[in-house]
Short mmCIF file of N, CA and C in Angstrom, two decimals:
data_model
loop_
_atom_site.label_atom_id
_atom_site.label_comp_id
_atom_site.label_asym_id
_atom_site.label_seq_id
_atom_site.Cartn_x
_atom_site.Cartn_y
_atom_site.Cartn_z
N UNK G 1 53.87 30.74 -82.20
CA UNK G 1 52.83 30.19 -81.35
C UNK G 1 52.66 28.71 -81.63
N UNK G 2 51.86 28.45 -80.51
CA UNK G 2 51.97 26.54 -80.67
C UNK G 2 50.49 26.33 -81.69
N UNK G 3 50.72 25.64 -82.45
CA UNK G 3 50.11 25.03 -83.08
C UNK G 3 49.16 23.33 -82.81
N UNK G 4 49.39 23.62 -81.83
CA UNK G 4 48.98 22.37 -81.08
C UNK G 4 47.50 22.54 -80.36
N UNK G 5 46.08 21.90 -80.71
CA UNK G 5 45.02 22.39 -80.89
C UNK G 5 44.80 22.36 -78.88
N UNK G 6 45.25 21.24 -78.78
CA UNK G 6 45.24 20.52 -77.12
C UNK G 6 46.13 21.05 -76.37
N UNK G 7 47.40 22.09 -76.95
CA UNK G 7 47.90 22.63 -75.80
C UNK G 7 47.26 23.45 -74.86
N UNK G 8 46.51 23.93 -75.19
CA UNK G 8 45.80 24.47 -74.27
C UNK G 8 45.16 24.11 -73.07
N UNK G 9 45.16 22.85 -72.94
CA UNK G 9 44.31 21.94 -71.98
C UNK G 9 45.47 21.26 -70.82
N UNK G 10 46.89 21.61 -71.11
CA UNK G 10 47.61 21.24 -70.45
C UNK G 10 47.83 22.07 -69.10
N UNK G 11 48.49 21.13 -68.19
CA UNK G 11 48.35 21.90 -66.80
C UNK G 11 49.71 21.79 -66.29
N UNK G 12 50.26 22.86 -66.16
CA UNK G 12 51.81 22.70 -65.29
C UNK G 12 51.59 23.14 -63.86
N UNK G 13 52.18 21.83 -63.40
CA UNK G 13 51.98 21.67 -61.73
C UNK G 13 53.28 22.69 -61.02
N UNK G 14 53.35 23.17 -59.93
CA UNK G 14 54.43 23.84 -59.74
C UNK G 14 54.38 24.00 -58.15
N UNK G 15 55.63 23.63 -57.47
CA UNK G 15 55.50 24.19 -55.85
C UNK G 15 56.53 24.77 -55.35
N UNK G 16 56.93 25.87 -54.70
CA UNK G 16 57.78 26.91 -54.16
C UNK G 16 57.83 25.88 -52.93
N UNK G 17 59.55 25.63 -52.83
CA UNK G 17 60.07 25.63 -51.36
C UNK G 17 60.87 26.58 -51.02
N UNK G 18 61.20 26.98 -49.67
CA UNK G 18 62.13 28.12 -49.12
C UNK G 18 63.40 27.34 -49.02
N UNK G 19 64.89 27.34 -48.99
CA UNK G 19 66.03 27.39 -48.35
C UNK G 19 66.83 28.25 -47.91
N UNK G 20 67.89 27.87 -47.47
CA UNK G 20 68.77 29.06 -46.96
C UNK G 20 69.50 29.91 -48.25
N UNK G 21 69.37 29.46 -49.42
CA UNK G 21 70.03 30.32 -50.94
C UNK G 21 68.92 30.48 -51.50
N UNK G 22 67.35 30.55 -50.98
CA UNK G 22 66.32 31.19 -51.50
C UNK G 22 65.65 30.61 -51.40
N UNK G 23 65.10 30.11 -52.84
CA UNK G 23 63.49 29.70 -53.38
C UNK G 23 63.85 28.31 -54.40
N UNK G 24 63.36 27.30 -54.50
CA UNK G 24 63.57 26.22 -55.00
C UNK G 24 61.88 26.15 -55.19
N UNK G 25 62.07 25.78 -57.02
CA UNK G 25 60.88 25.76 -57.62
C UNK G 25 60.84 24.58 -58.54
N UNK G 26 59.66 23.85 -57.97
CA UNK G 26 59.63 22.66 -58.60
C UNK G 26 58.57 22.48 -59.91
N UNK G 27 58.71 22.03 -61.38
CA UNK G 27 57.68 22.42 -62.09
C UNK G 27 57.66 21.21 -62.88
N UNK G 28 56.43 20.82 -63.30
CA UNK G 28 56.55 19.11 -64.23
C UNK G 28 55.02 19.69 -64.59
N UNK G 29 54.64 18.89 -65.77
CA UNK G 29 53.20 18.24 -66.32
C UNK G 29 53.15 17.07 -66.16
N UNK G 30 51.95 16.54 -65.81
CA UNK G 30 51.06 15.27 -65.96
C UNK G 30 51.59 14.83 -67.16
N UNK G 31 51.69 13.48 -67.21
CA UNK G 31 51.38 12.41 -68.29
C UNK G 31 50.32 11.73 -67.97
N UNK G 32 49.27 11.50 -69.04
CA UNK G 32 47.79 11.49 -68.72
C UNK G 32 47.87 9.40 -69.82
N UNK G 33 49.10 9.58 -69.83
CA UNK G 33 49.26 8.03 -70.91
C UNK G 33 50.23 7.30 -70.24
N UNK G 34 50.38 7.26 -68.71
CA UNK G 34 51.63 6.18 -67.98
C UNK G 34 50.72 5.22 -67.80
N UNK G 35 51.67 4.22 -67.29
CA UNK G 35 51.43 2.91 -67.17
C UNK G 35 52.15 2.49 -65.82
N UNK G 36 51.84 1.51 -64.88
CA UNK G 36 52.32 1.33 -63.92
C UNK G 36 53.81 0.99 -64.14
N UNK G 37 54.77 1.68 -63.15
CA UNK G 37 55.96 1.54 -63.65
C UNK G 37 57.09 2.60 -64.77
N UNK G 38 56.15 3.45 -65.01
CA UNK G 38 56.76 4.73 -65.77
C UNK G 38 56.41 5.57 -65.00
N UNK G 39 57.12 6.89 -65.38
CA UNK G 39 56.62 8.63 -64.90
C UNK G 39 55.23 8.49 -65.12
N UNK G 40 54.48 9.41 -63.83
CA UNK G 40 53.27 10.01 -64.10
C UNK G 40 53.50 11.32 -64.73
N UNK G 41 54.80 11.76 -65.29
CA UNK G 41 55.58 13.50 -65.57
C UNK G 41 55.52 13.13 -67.10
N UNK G 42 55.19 14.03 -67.82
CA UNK G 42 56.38 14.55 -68.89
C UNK G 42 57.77 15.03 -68.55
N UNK G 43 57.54 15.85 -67.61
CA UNK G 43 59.30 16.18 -67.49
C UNK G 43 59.25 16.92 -65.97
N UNK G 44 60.12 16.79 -65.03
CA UNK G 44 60.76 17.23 -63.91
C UNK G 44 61.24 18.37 -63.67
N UNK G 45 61.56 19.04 -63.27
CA UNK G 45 62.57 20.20 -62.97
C UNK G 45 62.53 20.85 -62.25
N UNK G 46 63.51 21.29 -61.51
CA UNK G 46 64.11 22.11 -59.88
C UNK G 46 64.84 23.02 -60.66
N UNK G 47 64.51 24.10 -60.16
CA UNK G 47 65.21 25.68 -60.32
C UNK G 47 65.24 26.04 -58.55
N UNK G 48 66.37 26.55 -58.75
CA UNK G 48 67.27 27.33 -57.69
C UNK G 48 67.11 28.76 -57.76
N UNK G 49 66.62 29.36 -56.97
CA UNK G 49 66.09 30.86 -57.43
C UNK G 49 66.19 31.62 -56.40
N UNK G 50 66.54 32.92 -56.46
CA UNK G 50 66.94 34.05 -54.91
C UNK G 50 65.63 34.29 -54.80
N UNK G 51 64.41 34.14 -55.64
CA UNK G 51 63.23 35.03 -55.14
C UNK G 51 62.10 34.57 -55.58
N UNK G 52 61.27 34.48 -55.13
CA UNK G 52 59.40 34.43 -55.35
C UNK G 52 59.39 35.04 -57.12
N UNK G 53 59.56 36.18 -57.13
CA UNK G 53 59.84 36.84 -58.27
C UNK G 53 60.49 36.27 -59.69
N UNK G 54 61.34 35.83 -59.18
CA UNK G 54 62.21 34.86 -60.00
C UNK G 54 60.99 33.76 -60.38
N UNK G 55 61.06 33.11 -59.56
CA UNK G 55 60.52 31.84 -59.53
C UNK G 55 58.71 32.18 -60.95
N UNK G 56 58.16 33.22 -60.15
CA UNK G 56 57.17 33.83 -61.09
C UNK G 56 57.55 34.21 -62.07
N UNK G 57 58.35 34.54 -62.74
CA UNK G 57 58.70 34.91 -64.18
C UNK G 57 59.13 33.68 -65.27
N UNK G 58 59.89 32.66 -64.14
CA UNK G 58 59.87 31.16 -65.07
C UNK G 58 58.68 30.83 -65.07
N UNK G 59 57.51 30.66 -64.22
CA UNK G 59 56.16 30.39 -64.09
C UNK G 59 55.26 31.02 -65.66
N UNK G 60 55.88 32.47 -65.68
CA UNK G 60 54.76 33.13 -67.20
C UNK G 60 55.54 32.88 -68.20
N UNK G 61 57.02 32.66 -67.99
CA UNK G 61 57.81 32.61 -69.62
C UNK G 61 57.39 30.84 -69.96
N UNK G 62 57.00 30.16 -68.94
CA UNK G 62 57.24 29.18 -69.46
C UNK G 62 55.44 29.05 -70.21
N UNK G 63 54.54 29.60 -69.34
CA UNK G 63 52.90 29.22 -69.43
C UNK G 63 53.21 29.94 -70.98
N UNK G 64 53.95 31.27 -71.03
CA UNK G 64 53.44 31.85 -72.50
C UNK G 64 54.04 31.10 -74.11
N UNK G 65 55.38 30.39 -73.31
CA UNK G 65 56.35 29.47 -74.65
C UNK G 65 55.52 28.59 -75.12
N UNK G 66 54.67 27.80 -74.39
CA UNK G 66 53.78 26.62 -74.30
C UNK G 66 52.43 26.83 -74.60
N UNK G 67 52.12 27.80 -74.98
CA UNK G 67 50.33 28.07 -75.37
C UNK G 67 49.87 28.00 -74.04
N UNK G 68 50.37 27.51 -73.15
CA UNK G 68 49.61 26.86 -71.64
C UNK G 68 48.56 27.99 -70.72
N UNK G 69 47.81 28.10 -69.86
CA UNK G 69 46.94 28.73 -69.14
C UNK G 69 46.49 28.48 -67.90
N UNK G 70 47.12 27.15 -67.42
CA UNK G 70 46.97 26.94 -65.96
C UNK G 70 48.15 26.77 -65.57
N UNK G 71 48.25 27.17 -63.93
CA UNK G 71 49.58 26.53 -63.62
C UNK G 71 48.88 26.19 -62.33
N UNK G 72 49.12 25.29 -61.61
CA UNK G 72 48.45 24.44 -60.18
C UNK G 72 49.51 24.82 -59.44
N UNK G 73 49.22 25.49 -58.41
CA UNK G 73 50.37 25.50 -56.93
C UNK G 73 50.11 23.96 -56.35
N UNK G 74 50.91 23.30 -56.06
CA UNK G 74 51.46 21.56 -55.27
C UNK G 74 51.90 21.90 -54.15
N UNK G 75 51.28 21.19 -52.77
CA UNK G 75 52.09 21.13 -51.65
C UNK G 75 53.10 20.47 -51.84
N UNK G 76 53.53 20.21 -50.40
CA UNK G 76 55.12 19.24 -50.18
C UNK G 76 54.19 17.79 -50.34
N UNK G 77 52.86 17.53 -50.01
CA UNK G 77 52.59 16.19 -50.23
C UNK G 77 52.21 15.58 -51.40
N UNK G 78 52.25 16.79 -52.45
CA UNK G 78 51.24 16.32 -53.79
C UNK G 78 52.90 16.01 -54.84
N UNK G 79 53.08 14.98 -54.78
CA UNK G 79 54.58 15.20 -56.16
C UNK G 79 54.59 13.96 -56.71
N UNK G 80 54.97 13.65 -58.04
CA UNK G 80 54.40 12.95 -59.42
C UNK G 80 54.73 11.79 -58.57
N UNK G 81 53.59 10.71 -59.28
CA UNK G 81 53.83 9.25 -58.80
C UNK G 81 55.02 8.94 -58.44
N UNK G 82 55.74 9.17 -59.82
CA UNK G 82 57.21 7.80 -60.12
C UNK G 82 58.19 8.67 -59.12
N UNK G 83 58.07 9.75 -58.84
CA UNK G 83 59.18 10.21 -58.23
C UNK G 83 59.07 10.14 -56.40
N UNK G 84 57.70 9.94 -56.30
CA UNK G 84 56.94 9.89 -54.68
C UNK G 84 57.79 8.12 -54.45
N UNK G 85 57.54 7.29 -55.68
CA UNK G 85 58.21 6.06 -55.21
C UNK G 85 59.66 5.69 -55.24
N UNK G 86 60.12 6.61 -56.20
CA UNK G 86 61.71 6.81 -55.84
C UNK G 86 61.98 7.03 -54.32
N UNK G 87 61.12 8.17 -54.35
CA UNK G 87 61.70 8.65 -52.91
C UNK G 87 61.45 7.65 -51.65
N UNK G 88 60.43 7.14 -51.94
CA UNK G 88 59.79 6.05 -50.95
C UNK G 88 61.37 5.05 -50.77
N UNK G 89 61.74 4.85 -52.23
CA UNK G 89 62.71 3.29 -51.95
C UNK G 89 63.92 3.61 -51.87
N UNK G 90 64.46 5.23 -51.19
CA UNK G 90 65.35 5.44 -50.89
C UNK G 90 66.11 5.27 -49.44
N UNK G 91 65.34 5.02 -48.76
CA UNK G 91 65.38 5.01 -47.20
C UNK G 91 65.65 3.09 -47.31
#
């Protein structure tokens, strides 16, 4: 178990998209210490998944590895700063 008095207070953001090879699940935490010009993330990550199911079982293995207790469902409009402006300065 985590030993970490404040893990508990952490929040993993997470949003299910559909494709044609399933379920694409997007999951990151806040960084609550950026600075303009860095990640608003600790860390990123896209999973490729056949199912809702799927996708929910990375959702509890990961909340239970981590001491963690929230997880936030994210629309398509809510996604971490630094990566909303990547995407912005790709076009």
């Amino acid at each position: 178990m985590n030993s970490n008095p404040t893990s508990g207070n952490k929040t993993l953001n997470y949003r299910l998209r559909t494709n044609q090879q399933g379920i694409c699940l997007d999951v990151w935490e806040d960084s609550h210490a950026f600075t303009p010009g860095q990640a608003s993330y600790r860390f990123f990550v896209t999973y490729q998944l056949k199912s809702a199911d799927d996708a929910q079982a990375i959702l509890d293995r990961y909340l239970i590895a981590n001491d963690m207790y929230h997880a936030v469902p994210s629309n398509d409009a809510v996604t971490p700063i630094h990566l909303r402006t990547l995407a912005g300065s790709q076009s």
